[in-house]
Short mmCIF file of C-alpha atoms in Angstrom, two decimals:
data_model
loop_
_atom_site.label_atom_id
_atom_site.label_comp_id
_atom_site.label_asym_id
_atom_site.label_seq_id
_atom_site.Cartn_x
_atom_site.Cartn_y
_atom_site.Cartn_z
CA UNK O 1 16.62 43.69 11.82
CA UNK O 2 13.05 44.89 12.59
CA UNK O 3 12.75 45.73 9.00
CA UNK O 4 13.25 42.03 8.02
CA UNK O 5 10.83 40.88 10.67
CA UNK O 6 8.24 43.44 9.33
CA UNK O 7 8.80 42.16 5.88
CA UNK O 8 8.25 38.56 6.77
CA UNK O 9 5.35 39.15 9.13
CA UNK O 10 3.74 41.42 6.68
CA UNK O 11 4.79 44.97 7.42
CA UNK O 12 2.44 47.75 6.38
CA UNK O 13 4.81 49.02 3.83
CA UNK O 14 5.17 45.70 1.97
CA UNK O 15 2.36 44.56 -0.31
CA UNK O 16 1.13 41.07 0.91
CA UNK O 17 3.83 41.10 3.45
CA UNK O 18 6.78 40.35 1.05
CA UNK O 19 9.22 42.57 -0.62
CA UNK O 20 10.44 41.88 -4.13
CA UNK O 21 13.43 39.49 -4.19
CA UNK O 22 15.51 42.18 -5.93
CA UNK O 23 15.07 44.52 -2.98
CA UNK O 24 16.28 42.09 -0.41
CA UNK O 25 19.86 41.56 0.66
CA UNK O 26 21.35 38.12 0.32
CA UNK O 27 21.04 37.68 4.19
CA UNK O 28 17.37 38.73 4.23
CA UNK O 29 16.64 36.34 1.34
CA UNK O 30 18.36 33.42 3.00
CA UNK O 31 16.30 34.07 6.03
CA UNK O 32 13.15 34.22 4.08
CA UNK O 33 13.53 31.17 1.85
CA UNK O 34 15.69 29.03 4.16
CA UNK O 35 14.11 26.72 6.65
CA UNK O 36 14.20 29.24 9.38
CA UNK O 37 11.74 28.82 12.25
CA UNK O 38 9.79 32.04 12.28
CA UNK O 39 8.88 31.93 15.92
CA UNK O 40 10.44 33.46 18.92
CA UNK O 41 12.08 30.94 21.34
CA UNK O 42 9.40 31.90 23.92
CA UNK O 43 6.68 30.86 21.44
CA UNK O 44 8.47 27.57 20.80
CA UNK O 45 8.87 26.84 24.43
CA UNK O 46 5.13 27.36 24.87
CA UNK O 47 4.43 24.66 22.19
CA UNK O 48 6.50 22.20 24.23
CA UNK O 49 4.09 22.54 27.14
CA UNK O 50 1.07 21.39 25.16
CA UNK O 51 0.32 17.82 26.15
CA UNK O 52 0.78 15.40 23.19
CA UNK O 53 -0.87 12.04 22.85
CA UNK O 54 2.06 9.90 21.77
CA UNK O 55 -0.11 7.44 19.80
CA UNK O 56 -1.60 10.31 17.85
CA UNK O 57 1.60 12.04 17.26
CA UNK O 58 3.50 9.18 15.60
CA UNK O 59 1.45 8.74 12.43
CA UNK O 60 0.84 11.03 9.57
CA UNK O 61 -1.64 10.77 6.77
CA UNK O 62 -0.59 11.88 3.36
CA UNK O 63 -2.00 11.88 -0.04
CA UNK O 64 0.13 10.54 -2.92
CA UNK O 65 -0.97 11.27 -6.38
CA UNK O 66 -2.79 11.29 -8.78
CA UNK O 67 -0.27 13.79 -10.06
CA UNK O 68 2.65 12.32 -8.09
CA UNK O 69 5.43 11.35 -10.65
CA UNK O 70 5.99 7.85 -9.30
CA UNK O 71 2.28 6.95 -9.52
CA UNK O 72 2.47 7.22 -13.34
CA UNK O 73 -0.62 9.32 -13.25
CA UNK O 74 -3.21 6.59 -12.76
CA UNK O 75 -3.45 6.12 -8.99
CA UNK O 76 -3.94 8.08 -5.77
CA UNK O 77 -2.84 6.56 -2.50
CA UNK O 78 -3.97 7.82 0.91
CA UNK O 79 -1.28 6.66 3.19
CA UNK O 80 -0.84 6.51 7.03
CA UNK O 81 2.83 6.69 7.67
CA UNK O 82 5.01 6.20 10.74
CA UNK O 83 8.31 7.46 9.79
CA UNK O 84 9.06 5.57 6.44
CA UNK O 85 6.73 2.72 7.23
CA UNK O 86 3.27 2.55 5.60
CA UNK O 87 0.78 1.52 8.22
CA UNK O 88 -2.47 1.73 6.15
CA UNK O 89 -3.09 2.57 2.60
CA UNK O 90 -6.26 3.24 0.61
CA UNK O 91 -5.89 3.21 -3.12
CA UNK O 92 -8.14 5.41 -5.04
CA UNK O 93 -8.51 4.21 -8.64
CA UNK O 94 -10.68 4.85 -11.54
CA UNK O 95 -8.52 7.57 -13.29
CA UNK O 96 -8.22 5.31 -16.33
CA UNK O 97 -11.74 4.01 -16.30
CA UNK O 98 -13.13 4.37 -19.81
CA UNK O 99 -16.31 2.35 -19.63
CA UNK O 100 -15.10 -0.51 -21.75
CA UNK O 101 -17.84 -2.84 -20.60
CA UNK O 102 -20.38 -0.33 -21.72
CA UNK O 103 -18.68 0.07 -24.97
CA UNK O 104 -18.59 -3.71 -25.32
CA UNK O 105 -22.42 -4.01 -24.96
CA UNK O 106 -22.97 -2.63 -28.47
CA UNK O 107 -20.11 -4.58 -30.20
CA UNK O 108 -20.22 -7.91 -32.16
CA UNK O 109 -18.07 -10.79 -31.08
CA UNK O 110 -15.64 -10.02 -33.90
CA UNK O 111 -15.56 -6.24 -32.94
CA UNK O 112 -15.00 -7.30 -29.28
CA UNK O 113 -11.27 -8.00 -29.80
CA UNK O 114 -10.60 -4.36 -30.75
CA UNK O 115 -12.07 -3.35 -27.48
CA UNK O 116 -10.51 -5.96 -25.10
CA UNK O 117 -7.05 -5.46 -26.52
CA UNK O 118 -7.12 -1.98 -25.03
CA UNK O 119 -7.92 -3.15 -21.45
CA UNK O 120 -4.24 -3.47 -20.81
CA UNK O 121 -1.88 -2.19 -23.43
CA UNK O 122 1.01 -4.07 -21.73
CA UNK O 123 -0.49 -7.43 -22.39
CA UNK O 124 -2.89 -6.99 -25.24
CA UNK O 125 -2.57 -10.40 -26.78
CA UNK O 126 -3.36 -12.20 -23.51
CA UNK O 127 -6.53 -10.21 -23.20
CA UNK O 128 -7.50 -11.02 -26.80
CA UNK O 129 -6.82 -14.73 -25.94
CA UNK O 130 -9.12 -14.71 -22.97
CA UNK O 131 -11.89 -12.98 -24.85
CA UNK O 132 -11.48 -15.32 -27.81
CA UNK O 133 -11.61 -18.47 -25.62
CA UNK O 134 -14.73 -17.41 -23.95
CA UNK O 135 -16.52 -16.50 -27.27
CA UNK O 136 -15.44 -19.84 -28.77
CA UNK O 137 -16.72 -21.71 -25.70
CA UNK O 138 -20.12 -19.93 -25.93
CA UNK O 139 -20.35 -20.78 -29.64
CA UNK O 140 -19.16 -24.34 -29.05
CA UNK O 141 -16.28 -24.13 -31.50
CA UNK O 142 -13.34 -24.42 -29.13
CA UNK O 143 -12.36 -27.88 -30.42
CA UNK O 144 -12.59 -26.80 -33.96
CA UNK O 145 -9.70 -24.18 -33.68
CA UNK O 146 -6.80 -25.27 -36.00
CA UNK O 147 -3.70 -26.55 -34.31
CA UNK O 148 -1.52 -23.87 -35.91
CA UNK O 149 -3.75 -21.08 -34.41
CA UNK O 150 -3.55 -22.73 -30.99
CA UNK O 151 0.27 -22.94 -31.02
CA UNK O 152 0.51 -19.42 -32.45
CA UNK O 153 -1.66 -18.14 -29.61
CA UNK O 154 0.65 -19.78 -27.22
CA UNK O 155 3.74 -18.34 -28.86
CA UNK O 156 2.27 -14.84 -28.79
CA UNK O 157 1.07 -15.13 -25.21
CA UNK O 158 4.47 -16.23 -23.92
CA UNK O 159 6.18 -13.41 -25.94
CA UNK O 160 3.62 -10.97 -24.52
CA UNK O 161 4.31 -12.21 -21.01
CA UNK O 162 7.98 -11.48 -21.65
CA UNK O 163 7.39 -7.97 -22.86
CA UNK O 164 5.07 -7.36 -20.02
CA UNK O 165 7.51 -8.56 -17.37
CA UNK O 166 10.24 -6.59 -19.00
CA UNK O 167 8.17 -3.46 -18.75
CA UNK O 168 7.57 -4.28 -15.03
CA UNK O 169 11.35 -4.59 -14.50
CA UNK O 170 12.04 -1.31 -16.31
CA UNK O 171 9.41 0.89 -14.57
CA UNK O 172 9.98 -0.59 -11.15
CA UNK O 173 13.70 -0.34 -11.48
CA UNK O 174 13.19 3.32 -12.35
CA UNK O 175 10.87 3.94 -9.43
CA UNK O 176 13.29 2.35 -6.96
CA UNK O 177 16.25 4.37 -8.14
CA UNK O 178 17.87 2.00 -10.67
CA UNK O 179 17.20 4.41 -13.43
CA UNK O 180 19.38 2.78 -15.93
CA UNK O 181 17.19 -0.27 -15.67
CA UNK O 182 14.40 1.70 -17.34
CA UNK O 183 16.53 1.99 -20.43
CA UNK O 184 17.51 -1.64 -20.51
CA UNK O 185 13.97 -3.00 -19.92
CA UNK O 186 12.37 -0.79 -22.47
CA UNK O 187 15.18 -1.71 -24.98
CA UNK O 188 14.54 -5.44 -24.61
CA UNK O 189 10.77 -4.98 -24.66
CA UNK O 190 11.03 -3.07 -27.81
CA UNK O 191 12.78 -6.06 -29.51
CA UNK O 192 9.72 -8.17 -28.57
CA UNK O 193 7.33 -5.49 -29.80
CA UNK O 194 9.24 -5.32 -33.04
CA UNK O 195 8.39 -8.97 -33.60
CA UNK O 196 4.81 -8.19 -32.77
CA UNK O 197 4.77 -5.42 -35.32
CA UNK O 198 6.11 -7.81 -37.94
CA UNK O 199 3.43 -10.43 -37.12
CA UNK O 200 0.36 -8.29 -36.42
CA UNK O 201 1.26 -4.88 -37.95
CA UNK O 202 1.07 -3.05 -34.69
CA UNK O 203 3.25 -2.69 -31.61
CA UNK O 204 0.33 -3.03 -29.26
CA UNK O 205 -3.45 -3.08 -29.47
CA UNK O 206 -3.14 -5.85 -32.02
CA UNK O 207 -6.62 -7.35 -32.29
CA UNK O 208 -4.70 -10.36 -33.68
CA UNK O 209 -6.01 -13.31 -31.73
CA UNK O 210 -9.63 -13.39 -32.76
CA UNK O 211 -12.54 -15.78 -32.07
CA UNK O 212 -11.95 -18.68 -34.56
CA UNK O 213 -8.18 -18.41 -34.70
CA UNK O 214 -5.67 -15.64 -35.48
CA UNK O 215 -5.93 -12.80 -37.96
CA UNK O 216 -3.01 -13.82 -40.25
CA UNK O 217 -0.29 -16.46 -40.60
CA UNK O 218 3.13 -15.89 -39.26
CA UNK O 219 5.37 -13.88 -41.66
CA UNK O 220 8.31 -15.31 -43.59
CA UNK O 221 11.49 -15.50 -41.48
CA UNK O 222 9.65 -15.54 -38.17
CA UNK O 223 11.66 -18.48 -36.90
CA UNK O 224 14.90 -16.65 -37.38
CA UNK O 225 13.52 -13.58 -35.75
CA UNK O 226 12.57 -15.52 -32.64
CA UNK O 227 15.88 -17.41 -32.45
CA UNK O 228 17.55 -13.94 -32.70
CA UNK O 229 15.26 -12.54 -29.95
CA UNK O 230 16.02 -15.49 -27.53
CA UNK O 231 19.78 -15.20 -28.17
CA UNK O 232 19.52 -11.53 -27.46
CA UNK O 233 17.47 -11.55 -24.35
CA UNK O 234 19.08 -14.43 -22.46
CA UNK O 235 22.48 -12.59 -21.75
CA UNK O 236 20.60 -9.29 -21.12
CA UNK O 237 18.63 -11.02 -18.31
CA UNK O 238 22.00 -12.05 -16.78
CA UNK O 239 22.89 -8.40 -16.95
CA UNK O 240 19.78 -7.56 -14.89
CA UNK O 241 21.03 -9.98 -12.35
CA UNK O 242 24.25 -8.12 -12.08
CA UNK O 243 22.52 -4.72 -12.09
CA UNK O 244 19.81 -5.57 -9.51
CA UNK O 245 19.45 -8.93 -8.01
CA UNK O 246 22.79 -9.03 -6.34
CA UNK O 247 23.04 -5.35 -5.70
CA UNK O 248 22.92 -4.40 -1.96
CA UNK O 249 20.82 -1.21 -2.44
CA UNK O 250 18.33 -3.04 -4.54
CA UNK O 251 18.08 -5.84 -1.93
CA UNK O 252 17.72 -3.24 0.95
CA UNK O 253 14.88 -1.62 -0.81
CA UNK O 254 12.97 -4.77 -1.59
CA UNK O 255 13.67 -7.56 0.86
CA UNK O 256 11.15 -7.66 3.83
CA UNK O 257 9.16 -4.89 2.26
CA UNK O 258 5.45 -5.27 1.56
CA UNK O 259 5.19 -8.80 2.83
CA UNK O 260 2.02 -10.65 1.90
CA UNK O 261 1.52 -14.09 3.49
CA UNK O 262 -0.01 -17.02 1.58
CA UNK O 263 -3.16 -16.79 3.80
CA UNK O 264 -3.59 -13.09 3.02
CA UNK O 265 -2.98 -13.46 -0.71
CA UNK O 266 -5.63 -16.31 -0.90
CA UNK O 267 -8.12 -14.31 1.17
CA UNK O 268 -7.77 -11.26 -0.96
CA UNK O 269 -8.10 -13.30 -4.21
CA UNK O 270 -4.66 -12.37 -5.40
CA UNK O 271 -3.27 -14.29 -8.53
CA UNK O 272 -0.24 -14.30 -10.61
CA UNK O 273 3.21 -13.28 -9.28
CA UNK O 274 1.66 -11.83 -6.14
CA UNK O 275 0.16 -15.22 -5.09
CA UNK O 276 3.21 -17.18 -6.21
CA UNK O 277 5.42 -14.67 -4.38
CA UNK O 278 3.60 -15.63 -1.21
CA UNK O 279 4.70 -19.27 -1.76
CA UNK O 280 1.44 -20.60 -3.28
CA UNK O 281 2.39 -22.77 -6.33
CA UNK O 282 -0.67 -21.87 -8.43
CA UNK O 283 -0.24 -21.34 -12.24
CA UNK O 284 -3.17 -21.87 -14.52
CA UNK O 285 -0.91 -22.97 -17.23
CA UNK O 286 -0.02 -25.97 -15.12
CA UNK O 287 -2.97 -26.53 -12.79
CA UNK O 288 -5.91 -25.93 -15.08
CA UNK O 289 -4.15 -26.04 -18.46
CA UNK O 290 -5.66 -24.33 -21.54
CA UNK O 291 -4.50 -24.32 -25.13
CA UNK O 292 -1.69 -26.96 -25.20
CA UNK O 293 0.27 -25.97 -22.08
CA UNK O 294 -0.10 -29.42 -20.71
CA UNK O 295 2.18 -30.74 -23.41
CA UNK O 296 5.00 -28.26 -22.62
CA UNK O 297 7.67 -28.45 -20.05
CA UNK O 298 8.28 -25.46 -17.72
CA UNK O 299 8.73 -24.58 -14.04
CA UNK O 300 6.36 -22.69 -11.83
CA UNK O 301 8.47 -20.05 -10.00
CA UNK O 302 7.45 -19.63 -6.37
CA UNK O 303 8.75 -17.23 -3.69
CA UNK O 304 9.38 -17.96 -0.12
CA UNK O 305 8.86 -14.62 1.81
CA UNK O 306 6.07 -13.00 -0.04
CA UNK O 307 8.02 -9.68 -0.01
CA UNK O 308 8.66 -7.23 -2.87
CA UNK O 309 12.01 -8.92 -3.69
CA UNK O 310 10.13 -12.27 -4.27
CA UNK O 311 7.67 -10.68 -6.59
CA UNK O 312 10.57 -9.05 -8.54
CA UNK O 313 12.56 -12.21 -8.72
CA UNK O 314 9.44 -14.27 -9.87
CA UNK O 315 8.93 -11.97 -12.81
CA UNK O 316 12.58 -11.98 -13.79
CA UNK O 317 12.67 -15.74 -13.77
CA UNK O 318 9.22 -16.09 -15.43
CA UNK O 319 10.86 -14.28 -18.43
CA UNK O 320 13.27 -17.19 -18.54
CA UNK O 321 10.45 -19.74 -18.29
CA UNK O 322 8.63 -17.96 -21.08
CA UNK O 323 11.76 -18.14 -23.22
CA UNK O 324 11.97 -21.96 -22.53
CA UNK O 325 8.32 -22.20 -23.57
CA UNK O 326 8.95 -20.20 -26.74
CA UNK O 327 11.83 -22.40 -27.65
CA UNK O 328 9.57 -25.53 -27.29
CA UNK O 329 6.79 -23.96 -29.29
CA UNK O 330 9.27 -23.12 -32.00
CA UNK O 331 10.15 -26.82 -32.38
CA UNK O 332 6.63 -28.03 -32.39
CA UNK O 333 4.82 -25.26 -34.39
CA UNK O 334 2.49 -27.28 -36.65
CA UNK O 335 1.65 -26.31 -40.19
CA UNK O 336 -1.88 -25.81 -41.75
CA UNK O 337 -4.53 -23.29 -41.60
CA UNK O 338 -4.58 -20.58 -38.89
CA UNK O 339 -8.30 -19.86 -38.57
CA UNK O 340 -11.53 -21.69 -38.85
CA UNK O 341 -12.56 -22.04 -42.45
CA UNK O 342 -16.32 -22.17 -41.72
CA UNK O 343 -17.70 -18.84 -42.54
CA UNK C 1 -9.91 -21.90 -18.34
CA UNK C 2 -11.93 -24.42 -16.63
CA UNK C 3 -12.08 -28.15 -16.73
CA UNK C 4 -10.82 -29.53 -19.97
CA UNK C 5 -13.48 -32.03 -20.44
CA UNK C 6 -16.63 -30.23 -21.12
CA UNK C 7 -19.54 -30.54 -23.37
CA UNK C 8 -21.46 -27.85 -25.18
CA UNK C 9 -24.93 -28.09 -23.89
CA UNK C 10 -27.19 -25.11 -23.38
CA UNK C 11 -28.91 -25.05 -20.05
CA UNK C 12 -31.34 -27.94 -20.26
CA UNK C 13 -34.71 -28.22 -18.71
CA UNK C 14 -34.59 -29.76 -15.23
CA UNK C 15 -34.76 -33.55 -14.99
CA UNK C 16 -37.27 -35.31 -12.77
CA UNK C 17 -34.99 -35.04 -9.68
CA UNK C 18 -33.43 -31.59 -9.73
CA UNK C 19 -29.76 -31.82 -8.67
CA UNK C 20 -28.79 -29.77 -5.72
CA UNK C 21 -25.58 -28.89 -3.89
CA UNK C 22 -25.50 -27.49 -0.40
CA UNK C 23 -29.23 -27.23 -0.65
CA UNK C 24 -28.98 -24.96 -3.63
CA UNK C 25 -30.31 -25.70 -7.10
CA UNK C 26 -27.40 -26.95 -9.26
CA UNK C 27 -27.48 -26.51 -13.09
CA UNK C 28 -24.19 -27.05 -14.81
CA UNK C 29 -23.37 -25.34 -18.12
CA UNK C 30 -20.28 -25.63 -20.31
CA UNK C 31 -18.69 -28.06 -17.89
CA UNK C 32 -18.88 -25.48 -15.05
CA UNK C 33 -20.62 -26.01 -11.80
CA UNK C 34 -23.32 -23.40 -11.36
CA UNK C 35 -25.45 -22.94 -8.31
CA UNK C 36 -28.63 -20.90 -8.22
CA UNK C 37 -29.07 -19.56 -4.65
CA UNK C 38 -31.68 -17.31 -3.19
CA UNK C 39 -30.71 -14.27 -1.31
CA UNK C 40 -31.32 -16.13 1.99
CA UNK C 41 -29.16 -18.99 0.86
CA UNK C 42 -26.42 -16.72 -0.50
CA UNK C 43 -24.11 -16.30 2.59
CA UNK C 44 -24.71 -19.69 4.23
CA UNK C 45 -24.06 -21.62 1.02
CA UNK C 46 -20.89 -19.59 0.30
CA UNK C 47 -19.77 -20.15 3.93
CA UNK C 48 -20.13 -23.95 3.35
CA UNK C 49 -18.20 -23.71 0.12
CA UNK C 50 -15.44 -21.80 1.94
CA UNK C 51 -15.26 -24.44 4.66
CA UNK C 52 -15.10 -27.00 1.98
CA UNK C 53 -11.89 -25.67 0.50
CA UNK C 54 -13.08 -23.07 -1.97
CA UNK C 55 -10.61 -20.66 -0.48
CA UNK C 56 -10.55 -18.08 -3.21
CA UNK C 57 -13.18 -15.70 -4.48
CA UNK C 58 -11.92 -14.99 -7.94
CA UNK C 59 -14.69 -12.62 -9.14
CA UNK C 60 -17.94 -10.97 -7.95
CA UNK C 61 -19.97 -9.18 -10.56
CA UNK C 62 -23.47 -8.45 -11.67
CA UNK C 63 -25.60 -8.49 -14.75
CA UNK C 64 -28.59 -6.30 -15.58
CA UNK C 65 -31.09 -8.53 -17.45
CA UNK C 66 -33.57 -5.67 -17.84
CA UNK C 67 -34.03 -6.58 -21.55
CA UNK C 68 -33.95 -10.28 -21.16
CA UNK C 69 -36.45 -11.52 -18.52
CA UNK C 70 -37.19 -14.67 -20.62
CA UNK C 71 -33.71 -16.19 -20.21
CA UNK C 72 -33.55 -19.91 -19.47
CA UNK C 73 -33.31 -20.62 -15.79
CA UNK C 74 -33.88 -23.99 -14.02
CA UNK C 75 -37.33 -24.76 -12.75
CA UNK C 76 -38.28 -22.97 -9.55
CA UNK C 77 -35.91 -20.00 -10.17
CA UNK C 78 -37.80 -16.79 -10.76
CA UNK C 79 -36.00 -14.45 -13.06
CA UNK C 80 -35.39 -11.06 -11.55
CA UNK C 81 -33.84 -7.93 -13.09
CA UNK C 82 -30.29 -8.21 -11.60
CA UNK C 83 -28.07 -11.22 -11.00
CA UNK C 84 -25.01 -11.29 -8.80
CA UNK C 85 -22.46 -13.73 -10.02
CA UNK C 86 -19.77 -15.06 -7.79
CA UNK C 87 -16.82 -17.18 -9.09
CA UNK C 88 -15.13 -19.35 -6.42
CA UNK C 89 -12.00 -21.45 -6.87
CA UNK C 90 -10.78 -24.41 -4.85
CA UNK C 91 -7.06 -24.72 -5.44
CA UNK C 92 -6.88 -28.07 -3.74
CA UNK C 93 -9.63 -29.70 -5.90
CA UNK C 94 -8.78 -27.54 -8.94
CA UNK C 95 -12.47 -26.79 -9.17
CA UNK C 96 -14.42 -23.65 -9.89
CA UNK C 97 -17.93 -22.98 -8.68
CA UNK C 98 -20.18 -20.22 -10.03
CA UNK C 99 -23.10 -18.84 -8.04
CA UNK C 100 -26.00 -16.82 -9.48
CA UNK C 101 -28.25 -14.89 -7.21
CA UNK C 102 -31.42 -13.25 -8.49
CA UNK C 103 -31.81 -9.76 -7.17
CA UNK C 104 -35.00 -7.88 -7.76
CA UNK C 105 -34.81 -4.39 -9.44
CA UNK C 106 -37.03 -2.68 -6.79
CA UNK C 107 -34.96 -4.01 -3.96
CA UNK C 108 -31.26 -4.26 -5.07
CA UNK C 109 -29.83 -5.27 -1.72
CA UNK C 110 -27.46 -8.27 -1.07
CA UNK C 111 -25.34 -9.15 2.06
CA UNK C 112 -21.68 -8.51 1.70
CA UNK C 113 -19.16 -11.37 1.54
CA UNK C 114 -16.49 -9.22 3.06
CA UNK C 115 -16.38 -11.27 6.26
CA UNK C 116 -15.75 -14.46 4.26
CA UNK C 117 -13.57 -13.16 1.48
CA UNK C 118 -11.94 -9.79 2.26
CA UNK C 119 -11.03 -9.54 -1.39
CA UNK C 120 -14.58 -8.91 -2.43
CA UNK C 121 -14.40 -5.50 -0.83
CA UNK C 122 -13.40 -3.90 -4.21
CA UNK C 123 -15.65 -6.14 -6.39
CA UNK C 124 -18.67 -5.19 -4.31
CA UNK C 125 -17.85 -1.50 -4.54
CA UNK C 126 -17.55 -1.83 -8.34
CA UNK C 127 -20.96 -3.54 -8.55
CA UNK C 128 -22.41 -0.80 -6.33
CA UNK C 129 -20.79 1.84 -8.50
CA UNK C 130 -21.82 0.35 -11.82
CA UNK C 131 -25.28 -1.28 -11.01
CA UNK C 132 -26.48 0.48 -7.82
CA UNK C 133 -26.82 -2.74 -5.93
CA UNK C 134 -26.21 -2.16 -2.20
CA UNK C 135 -24.24 -4.63 -0.02
CA UNK C 136 -25.31 -4.65 3.55
CA UNK C 137 -22.56 -4.44 6.20
CA UNK C 138 -19.91 -3.55 3.59
CA UNK C 139 -17.18 -1.56 5.33
CA UNK C 140 -16.82 1.11 2.72
CA UNK C 141 -19.54 1.11 0.12
CA UNK C 142 -18.54 4.11 -1.98
CA UNK C 143 -17.97 4.61 -5.71
CA UNK C 144 -14.69 3.11 -6.87
CA UNK C 145 -14.34 3.83 -10.51
CA UNK C 146 -16.69 6.72 -11.18
CA UNK C 147 -16.23 10.16 -9.57
CA UNK C 148 -17.80 10.48 -6.13
CA UNK C 149 -20.44 12.97 -7.29
CA UNK C 150 -21.52 10.89 -10.33
CA UNK C 151 -25.21 10.42 -10.81
CA UNK C 152 -26.67 7.14 -11.99
CA UNK C 153 -25.27 3.63 -12.43
CA UNK C 154 -23.47 3.30 -15.81
CA UNK C 155 -23.81 -0.36 -16.39
CA UNK C 156 -27.61 -0.48 -15.94
CA UNK C 157 -29.15 -1.22 -19.24
CA UNK C 158 -31.56 1.83 -18.98
CA UNK C 159 -28.55 4.22 -18.39
CA UNK C 160 -28.30 6.80 -21.08
CA UNK C 161 -24.99 6.52 -22.82
CA UNK C 162 -25.07 10.01 -24.08
CA UNK C 163 -22.93 11.36 -26.89
CA UNK C 164 -20.27 13.91 -27.52
CA UNK C 165 -21.02 16.34 -30.29
CA UNK C 166 -18.96 15.74 -33.42
CA UNK C 167 -16.98 18.84 -34.25
CA UNK C 168 -15.81 17.98 -37.78
CA UNK C 169 -18.59 16.50 -39.92
CA UNK C 170 -17.56 18.10 -43.22
CA UNK C 171 -14.12 18.45 -44.77
CA UNK C 172 -12.13 21.38 -43.46
CA UNK C 173 -13.38 24.43 -45.56
CA UNK C 174 -9.85 25.69 -45.70
CA UNK C 175 -8.94 22.58 -47.67
CA UNK C 176 -12.11 22.18 -49.53
CA UNK C 177 -10.34 22.47 -52.88
CA UNK C 178 -8.21 19.42 -52.05
CA UNK C 179 -11.24 17.25 -51.54
CA UNK C 180 -12.57 18.12 -55.04
CA UNK C 181 -11.61 15.89 -57.80
CA UNK C 182 -8.94 17.50 -59.91
CA UNK C 183 -9.88 18.67 -63.30
#
């Protein structure tokens, strides 16, 4: 017995205080690797006498990331925990910062699209759209953009919103333990990306929406592709409902978690699903419409509790709204030129 | 993304009676409301805007106009090296207001908006990180995107971009024969 204690405490005969595993008996090994408290009972009793400040004792500060698997390698969180509850959190970002603004300083307007499409590879077309709209406004040509280009931009934006939300559902499902959701979400997203590849030539980083219009016309058969896409995804979304929305474990993990009130969301300048999840009905497509969104019919999805479940449900239902919009755009897609002819 | 009815007019010279809003010089461009405020007016004007329903600060950023001191500004506004740009949104009135603050290069200090809009905490850290503009009374003015020990402020116009040596400038010698035209 003393031999074991000597081994663990660093006996003089053992280099660095540990014997090779092969030299230990099973019982000794168990004692060494198992969670055995290596203290005498008298030592433990002494610890109990140390006065403890209860307020200090109840929280723990831990570092999560940037190598933690569930942070996807781009984020570090410093968390103050009380049991499983996060009391405070400080995100440390910048791991993906590549100085795109500095790069952009030396680019022309037409080159800029190549840069901004990489800002967010999950929604490249929406970033290209924002950049193109800004450039066109500065050049004073925003009313000269051909109708077909405008409607194509809307079509691609809504499809991109769908693929982005599908990615959200996939990765967040995975992180919360619904691992099969990862496969389903990526599968449906890939269907959308396949259409993008047919239209733009690339799955992402398209540089397709450019100042003055779009880079190319829609390919032959695009209408059938979209109809197929809509037919395919609609029942799959119902599957997600079965898999997650009504599922008790999923609800337990999301409902009442991470509540953001409307007041907090506004004060923090939150937008998108986070703001709408807090119950603020604010959607630029409806409230300050751009392109031709004012001519389309869709619902703004709003949450009621501001918790993680609302933010999930909003994204799931926004995919449905985007599909509604895509259907309407399909019916109204005008013909004609797809970019400004003035060179 | 702003009002749909807008005209394309460059910033025109000030009319006889310069328009103002909350005591700040107003000069609208591209259909957007733009207020030119001094550093003294900065917080009080934004406080008034907040009280008047501009409840959201959408963006706070800066521009280094080192190479462009001759830009067009309304009369009475003296061009400085930096400008702080704040975008506010009133969801009730569906209106956006943009503020421009001239900040001298030799004294790049501006009061923080953290007390009015807590969301500006990260924006101001980014401006500090990228432009070296200090925000007084900011709760945590540290670098946000660049590493903590980074030197210099990358988005300043006089910041050296630097370059990475190119390792392969000529065709791989091992495959040189492939690059030659075939006989």
